[in-house]
PDB file of C-alpha atoms and ligand atoms in Angstrom:
ATOM      1  CA  UNK A 467      -2.580  32.184-113.927  1.00  0.00           C
ATOM      2  CA  UNK A 468       0.488  33.507-115.556  1.00  0.00           C
ATOM      3  CA  UNK A 469       3.323  34.487-114.445  1.00  0.00           C
ATOM      4  CA  UNK A 470       4.196  38.737-116.135  1.00  0.00           C
ATOM      5  CA  UNK A 471       7.356  39.815-116.953  1.00  0.00           C
ATOM      6  CA  UNK A 472       8.359  42.523-114.300  1.00  0.00           C
ATOM      7  CA  UNK A 473       9.000  46.687-115.421  1.00  0.00           C
ATOM      8  CA  UNK A 474      11.859  47.568-114.838  1.00  0.00           C
ATOM      9  CA  UNK A 475      12.894  51.427-113.931  1.00  0.00           C
ATOM     10  CA  UNK A 476      12.830  53.573-116.943  1.00  0.00           C
ATOM     11  CA  UNK A 477       9.394  52.339-118.204  1.00  0.00           C
ATOM     12  CA  UNK A 478       7.710  55.509-117.808  1.00  0.00           C
ATOM     13  CA  UNK A 479       4.766  53.107-117.094  1.00  0.00           C
ATOM     14  CA  UNK A 480       6.437  53.147-113.501  1.00  0.00           C
ATOM     15  CA  UNK A 481       6.126  56.901-113.714  1.00  0.00           C
ATOM     16  CA  UNK A 482       3.136  57.396-114.386  1.00  0.00           C
ATOM     17  CA  UNK A 483      -0.134  57.882-111.607  1.00  0.00           C
ATOM     18  CA  UNK A 484      -2.874  54.913-112.188  1.00  0.00           C
ATOM     19  CA  UNK A 485      -6.024  54.774-112.178  1.00  0.00           C
ATOM     20  CA  UNK A 486      -8.904  54.224-110.467  1.00  0.00           C
ATOM     21  CA  UNK A 487     -10.630  50.511-110.727  1.00  0.00           C
ATOM     22  CA  UNK A 488     -13.825  50.655-112.533  1.00  0.00           C
ATOM     23  CA  UNK A 489     -14.800  47.189-114.145  1.00  0.00           C
ATOM     24  CA  UNK A 490     -15.284  44.941-111.172  1.00  0.00           C
ATOM     25  CA  UNK A 491     -15.465  41.541-113.728  1.00  0.00           C
ATOM     26  CA  UNK A 492     -13.259  38.345-115.174  1.00  0.00           C
ATOM     27  CA  UNK A 493     -10.564  41.405-116.386  1.00  0.00           C
ATOM     28  CA  UNK A 494      -9.909  41.812-112.829  1.00  0.00           C
ATOM     29  CA  UNK A 495     -10.180  38.786-110.997  1.00  0.00           C
ATOM     30  CA  UNK A 496      -6.777  37.432-113.841  1.00  0.00           C
ATOM     31  CA  UNK A 497      -4.993  40.695-113.472  1.00  0.00           C
ATOM     32  CA  UNK A 498      -5.692  39.692-109.680  1.00  0.00           C
ATOM     33  CA  UNK A 499      -4.768  36.286-109.869  1.00  0.00           C
ATOM     34  CA  UNK A 500      -1.299  36.489-111.954  1.00  0.00           C
ATOM     35  CA  UNK A 501      -0.211  39.082-110.123  1.00  0.00           C
ATOM     36  CA  UNK A 502      -0.126  36.573-107.257  1.00  0.00           C
ATOM     37  CA  UNK A 503       1.469  34.687-108.566  1.00  0.00           C
ATOM     38  CA  UNK A 504       4.695  36.572-110.406  1.00  0.00           C
ATOM     39  CA  UNK A 505       5.127  37.807-106.925  1.00  0.00           C
ATOM     40  CA  UNK A 506       5.600  34.206-105.740  1.00  0.00           C
ATOM     41  CA  UNK A 507       7.475  33.406-108.280  1.00  0.00           C
ATOM     42  CA  UNK A 508      10.016  36.445-107.871  1.00  0.00           C
ATOM     43  CA  UNK A 509       9.279  35.489-103.830  1.00  0.00           C
ATOM     44  CA  UNK A 510       8.262  39.775-103.927  1.00  0.00           C
ATOM     45  CA  UNK A 511       6.162  40.579-100.422  1.00  0.00           C
ATOM     46  CA  UNK A 512       3.892  42.902-102.338  1.00  0.00           C
ATOM     47  CA  UNK A 513       3.678  43.828-106.422  1.00  0.00           C
ATOM     48  CA  UNK A 514       2.047  46.731-107.886  1.00  0.00           C
ATOM     49  CA  UNK A 515       0.255  46.777-111.282  1.00  0.00           C
ATOM     50  CA  UNK A 516       2.544  49.304-112.391  1.00  0.00           C
ATOM     51  CA  UNK A 517       5.002  47.046-111.980  1.00  0.00           C
ATOM     52  CA  UNK A 518       3.549  44.380-114.269  1.00  0.00           C
ATOM     53  CA  UNK A 519       3.155  47.314-116.614  1.00  0.00           C
ATOM     54  CA  UNK A 520      -1.008  48.379-116.056  1.00  0.00           C
ATOM     55  CA  UNK A 521      -1.639  51.887-115.261  1.00  0.00           C
ATOM     56  CA  UNK A 522      -4.645  50.187-112.089  1.00  0.00           C
ATOM     57  CA  UNK A 523      -4.526  51.140-109.110  1.00  0.00           C
ATOM     58  CA  UNK A 524      -3.575  48.094-106.887  1.00  0.00           C
ATOM     59  CA  UNK A 525      -1.749  45.889-105.856  1.00  0.00           C
ATOM     60  CA  UNK A 526      -0.156  42.203-103.898  1.00  0.00           C
ATOM     61  CA  UNK A 527       1.583  42.053-100.843  1.00  0.00           C
ATOM     62  CA  UNK A 528       2.971  38.761 -98.600  1.00  0.00           C
ATOM     63  CA  UNK A 529       3.989  39.867 -94.851  1.00  0.00           C
ATOM     64  CA  UNK A 530       4.708  37.123 -92.571  1.00  0.00           C
ATOM     65  CA  UNK A 531       2.430  34.410 -94.289  1.00  0.00           C
ATOM     66  CA  UNK A 532      -0.219  36.566 -95.008  1.00  0.00           C
ATOM     67  CA  UNK A 533      -1.021  37.756 -99.192  1.00  0.00           C
ATOM     68  CA  UNK A 534      -3.712  39.170-100.126  1.00  0.00           C
ATOM     69  CA  UNK A 535      -3.810  42.723-102.610  1.00  0.00           C
ATOM     70  CA  UNK A 536      -5.790  46.161-103.061  1.00  0.00           C
ATOM     71  CA  UNK A 537      -8.227  47.746-105.366  1.00  0.00           C
ATOM     72  CA  UNK A 538      -8.055  51.293-104.909  1.00  0.00           C
ATOM     73  CA  UNK A 539      -6.692  51.666-102.132  1.00  0.00           C
ATOM     74  CA  UNK A 540      -6.397  55.219-100.125  1.00  0.00           C
ATOM     75  CA  UNK A 541      -3.059  55.014 -96.600  1.00  0.00           C
ATOM     76  CA  UNK A 542      -4.009  56.679 -93.085  1.00  0.00           C
ATOM     77  CA  UNK A 543      -0.356  56.544 -91.952  1.00  0.00           C
ATOM     78  CA  UNK A 544       0.123  57.312 -87.738  1.00  0.00           C
ATOM     79  CA  UNK A 545       3.307  60.790 -88.180  1.00  0.00           C
ATOM     80  CA  UNK A 546       5.043  58.209 -86.087  1.00  0.00           C
ATOM     81  CA  UNK A 547       7.870  57.078 -88.539  1.00  0.00           C
ATOM     82  CA  UNK A 548       9.203  53.073 -87.493  1.00  0.00           C
ATOM     83  CA  UNK A 549      13.210  52.581 -87.248  1.00  0.00           C
ATOM     84  CA  UNK A 550      14.085  52.472 -90.955  1.00  0.00           C
ATOM     85  CA  UNK A 551      14.484  48.508 -92.691  1.00  0.00           C
ATOM     86  CA  UNK A 552      16.054  48.347 -95.892  1.00  0.00           C
ATOM     87  CA  UNK A 553      13.948  47.782 -98.638  1.00  0.00           C
ATOM     88  CA  UNK A 554      14.299  46.478-102.006  1.00  0.00           C
ATOM     89  CA  UNK A 555      11.929  46.589-105.599  1.00  0.00           C
ATOM     90  CA  UNK A 556      11.582  44.232-107.941  1.00  0.00           C
ATOM     91  CA  UNK A 557      11.514  47.182-110.778  1.00  0.00           C
ATOM     92  CA  UNK A 558      14.762  48.254-109.127  1.00  0.00           C
ATOM     93  CA  UNK A 559      16.825  44.303-109.014  1.00  0.00           C
ATOM     94  CA  UNK A 560      19.863  44.959-107.503  1.00  0.00           C
ATOM     95  CA  UNK A 561      19.237  48.123-104.534  1.00  0.00           C
ATOM     96  CA  UNK A 562      18.633  48.276-101.127  1.00  0.00           C
ATOM     97  CA  UNK A 563      18.244  50.759 -98.779  1.00  0.00           C
ATOM     98  CA  UNK A 564      17.262  51.619 -95.700  1.00  0.00           C
ATOM     99  CA  UNK A 565      13.891  53.859 -96.479  1.00  0.00           C
ATOM    100  CA  UNK A 566      12.022  56.474 -93.835  1.00  0.00           C
ATOM    101  CA  UNK A 567       8.038  54.971 -92.959  1.00  0.00           C
ATOM    102  CA  UNK A 568       5.108  55.892 -91.004  1.00  0.00           C
ATOM    103  CA  UNK A 569       4.467  53.087 -88.297  1.00  0.00           C
ATOM    104  CA  UNK A 570       1.072  53.054 -88.980  1.00  0.00           C
ATOM    105  CA  UNK A 571      -1.080  52.780 -91.669  1.00  0.00           C
ATOM    106  CA  UNK A 572      -4.696  51.895 -91.938  1.00  0.00           C
ATOM    107  CA  UNK A 573      -5.728  50.974 -95.699  1.00  0.00           C
ATOM    108  CA  UNK A 574      -8.883  50.954 -97.292  1.00  0.00           C
ATOM    109  CA  UNK A 575     -10.255  49.919-100.452  1.00  0.00           C
ATOM    110  CA  UNK A 576     -12.136  47.190-102.783  1.00  0.00           C
ATOM    111  CA  UNK A 577     -11.238  43.168-103.099  1.00  0.00           C
ATOM    112  CA  UNK A 578     -11.143  41.943-106.955  1.00  0.00           C
ATOM    113  CA  UNK A 579     -15.945  41.932-106.506  1.00  0.00           C
ATOM    114  CA  UNK A 580     -16.139  45.535-104.790  1.00  0.00           C
ATOM    115  CA  UNK A 581     -16.283  44.765-101.648  1.00  0.00           C
ATOM    116  CA  UNK A 582     -15.290  46.821 -99.251  1.00  0.00           C
ATOM    117  CA  UNK A 583     -11.477  46.285 -97.429  1.00  0.00           C
ATOM    118  CA  UNK A 584     -10.004  48.041 -94.624  1.00  0.00           C
ATOM    119  CA  UNK A 585      -6.974  46.498 -92.748  1.00  0.00           C
ATOM    120  CA  UNK A 586      -4.945  47.905 -90.126  1.00  0.00           C
ATOM    121  CA  UNK A 587      -1.011  47.559 -90.238  1.00  0.00           C
ATOM    122  CA  UNK A 588       1.412  48.564 -88.855  1.00  0.00           C
ATOM    123  CA  UNK A 589       5.562  46.953 -89.714  1.00  0.00           C
ATOM    124  CA  UNK A 590       6.583  45.253 -92.292  1.00  0.00           C
ATOM    125  CA  UNK A 591       3.093  45.468 -92.969  1.00  0.00           C
ATOM    126  CA  UNK A 592       2.178  48.687 -93.047  1.00  0.00           C
ATOM    127  CA  UNK A 593       5.566  49.117 -95.001  1.00  0.00           C
ATOM    128  CA  UNK A 594       4.515  46.802 -97.286  1.00  0.00           C
ATOM    129  CA  UNK A 595       1.464  48.470 -98.175  1.00  0.00           C
ATOM    130  CA  UNK A 596       3.687  52.232 -98.865  1.00  0.00           C
ATOM    131  CA  UNK A 597       5.894  51.216-100.934  1.00  0.00           C
ATOM    132  CA  UNK A 598       3.347  49.723-103.317  1.00  0.00           C
ATOM    133  CA  UNK A 599       1.005  52.238-102.428  1.00  0.00           C
ATOM    134  CA  UNK A 600       3.430  54.633-103.735  1.00  0.00           C
ATOM    135  CA  UNK A 601       4.350  53.020-107.369  1.00  0.00           C
ATOM    136  CA  UNK A 602       0.557  53.762-108.197  1.00  0.00           C
ATOM    137  CA  UNK A 603       1.520  57.362-107.611  1.00  0.00           C
ATOM    138  CA  UNK A 604       4.272  56.564-109.417  1.00  0.00           C
ATOM    139  CA  UNK A 605       7.246  57.037-107.632  1.00  0.00           C
ATOM    140  CA  UNK A 606      10.038  54.154-106.089  1.00  0.00           C
ATOM    141  CA  UNK A 607      11.818  54.003-103.028  1.00  0.00           C
ATOM    142  CA  UNK A 608      14.777  55.620-104.217  1.00  0.00           C
ATOM    143  CA  UNK A 609      12.541  58.682-103.734  1.00  0.00           C
ATOM    144  CA  UNK A 610      11.885  58.392-100.194  1.00  0.00           C
ATOM    145  CA  UNK A 611      15.439  58.318 -99.964  1.00  0.00           C
ATOM    146  CA  UNK A 612      18.422  61.289 -98.391  1.00  0.00           C
ATOM    147  CA  UNK A 613      21.570  62.568 -98.119  1.00  0.00           C
ATOM    148  CA  UNK A 614      23.905  59.783 -99.762  1.00  0.00           C
ATOM    149  CA  UNK A 615      22.365  57.379 -99.906  1.00  0.00           C
ATOM    150  CA  UNK A 616      20.185  59.041-102.541  1.00  0.00           C
ATOM    151  CA  UNK A 617      23.718  60.347-104.587  1.00  0.00           C
ATOM    152  CA  UNK A 618      24.600  56.611-104.242  1.00  0.00           C
ATOM    153  CA  UNK A 619      21.075  54.483-105.100  1.00  0.00           C
ATOM    154  CA  UNK A 620      21.411  57.674-108.551  1.00  0.00           C
ATOM    155  CA  UNK A 621      24.227  56.605-109.204  1.00  0.00           C
ATOM    156  CA  UNK A 622      24.364  53.155-109.689  1.00  0.00           C
ATOM    157  CA  UNK A 623      20.762  53.392-111.580  1.00  0.00           C
ATOM    158  CA  UNK A 624      22.478  55.585-113.876  1.00  0.00           C
ATOM    159  CA  UNK A 625      25.346  53.775-114.229  1.00  0.00           C
ATOM    160  CA  UNK A 626      23.713  49.800-114.446  1.00  0.00           C
ATOM    161  CA  UNK A 627      22.661  48.104-117.513  1.00  0.00           C
ATOM    162  CA  UNK A 628      19.220  47.078-116.676  1.00  0.00           C
ATOM    163  CA  UNK A 629      18.148  45.750-119.917  1.00  0.00           C
ATOM    164  CA  UNK A 630      20.528  43.935-119.100  1.00  0.00           C
ATOM    165  CA  UNK A 631      19.748  43.104-115.545  1.00  0.00           C
ATOM    166  CA  UNK A 632      16.240  42.266-116.834  1.00  0.00           C
ATOM    167  CA  UNK A 633      17.366  39.319-118.609  1.00  0.00           C
ATOM    168  CA  UNK A 634      19.866  38.248-116.333  1.00  0.00           C
ATOM    169  CA  UNK A 635      17.156  37.842-113.780  1.00  0.00           C
ATOM    170  CA  UNK A 636      14.885  35.865-116.622  1.00  0.00           C
ATOM    171  CA  UNK A 637      17.162  33.320-116.771  1.00  0.00           C
ATOM    172  CA  UNK A 638      17.755  33.161-112.962  1.00  0.00           C
ATOM    173  CA  UNK A 639      13.587  32.876-111.976  1.00  0.00           C
ATOM    174  CA  UNK A 640      13.813  29.319-115.207  1.00  0.00           C
ATOM    175  CA  UNK A 641      15.984  27.932-113.313  1.00  0.00           C
ATOM    176  CA  UNK A 642      15.618  27.847-109.637  1.00  0.00           C
ATOM    177  CA  UNK A 643      12.460  28.737-107.486  1.00  0.00           C
ATOM    178  CA  UNK A 644      14.086  30.945-104.748  1.00  0.00           C
ATOM    179  CA  UNK A 645      14.417  34.641-104.878  1.00  0.00           C
ATOM    180  CA  UNK A 646      16.233  36.317-106.964  1.00  0.00           C
ATOM    181  CA  UNK A 647      16.171  39.000-104.523  1.00  0.00           C
ATOM    182  CA  UNK A 648      15.440  36.856-101.770  1.00  0.00           C
ATOM    183  CA  UNK A 649      19.091  38.623-100.108  1.00  0.00           C
ATOM    184  CA  UNK A 650      17.963  42.872-100.332  1.00  0.00           C
ATOM    185  CA  UNK A 651      15.478  42.121 -96.905  1.00  0.00           C
ATOM    186  CA  UNK A 652      12.134  43.332 -98.439  1.00  0.00           C
ATOM    187  CA  UNK A 653      11.300  43.012-102.333  1.00  0.00           C
ATOM    188  CA  UNK A 654       8.452  45.147-103.534  1.00  0.00           C
TER     189      UNK A 654
HETATM  190 NI1   NI B1041       8.312  48.108-105.385  1.00  0.00          NI
END
């Protein structure tokens, strides 16, 4: 297993629609294993493959003690929205805003052995699935913001020196077991 470095906003891979997984073998198993370890290392609630530079439709999740992964996920969202909750993103360090998400979703896909997976999710897990599936379509949570929050977020992204943030993050990770983003609610 290996801890992978996380791609930061500005990296084109985060804006690329990821390809469906077609090969189910040891490489995919290693990818899922490394993504899981990386997510745990940064105390993240979820991680999508593009965030570690792999443009494939895979994400891992970790909500309320439940961990897993879904490959080639397809979501069926409810019409209703859930109360807005603050989200962050490991690829946009330091930013956190309330995001509007659907109340429930059913995620279907396959696991790393190609076996079908179908998970009914609500609340935070449904939020996580929507955030991670967005990553696979090149969408970041800041794209979901409206009004003043959107303006504030875009201004902050423009002003931030994300190259130096990446270095800080790496340094922090080396010195603490705790999350670098723990104070920002859900960091996915
Ligand atoms: Ni994210």
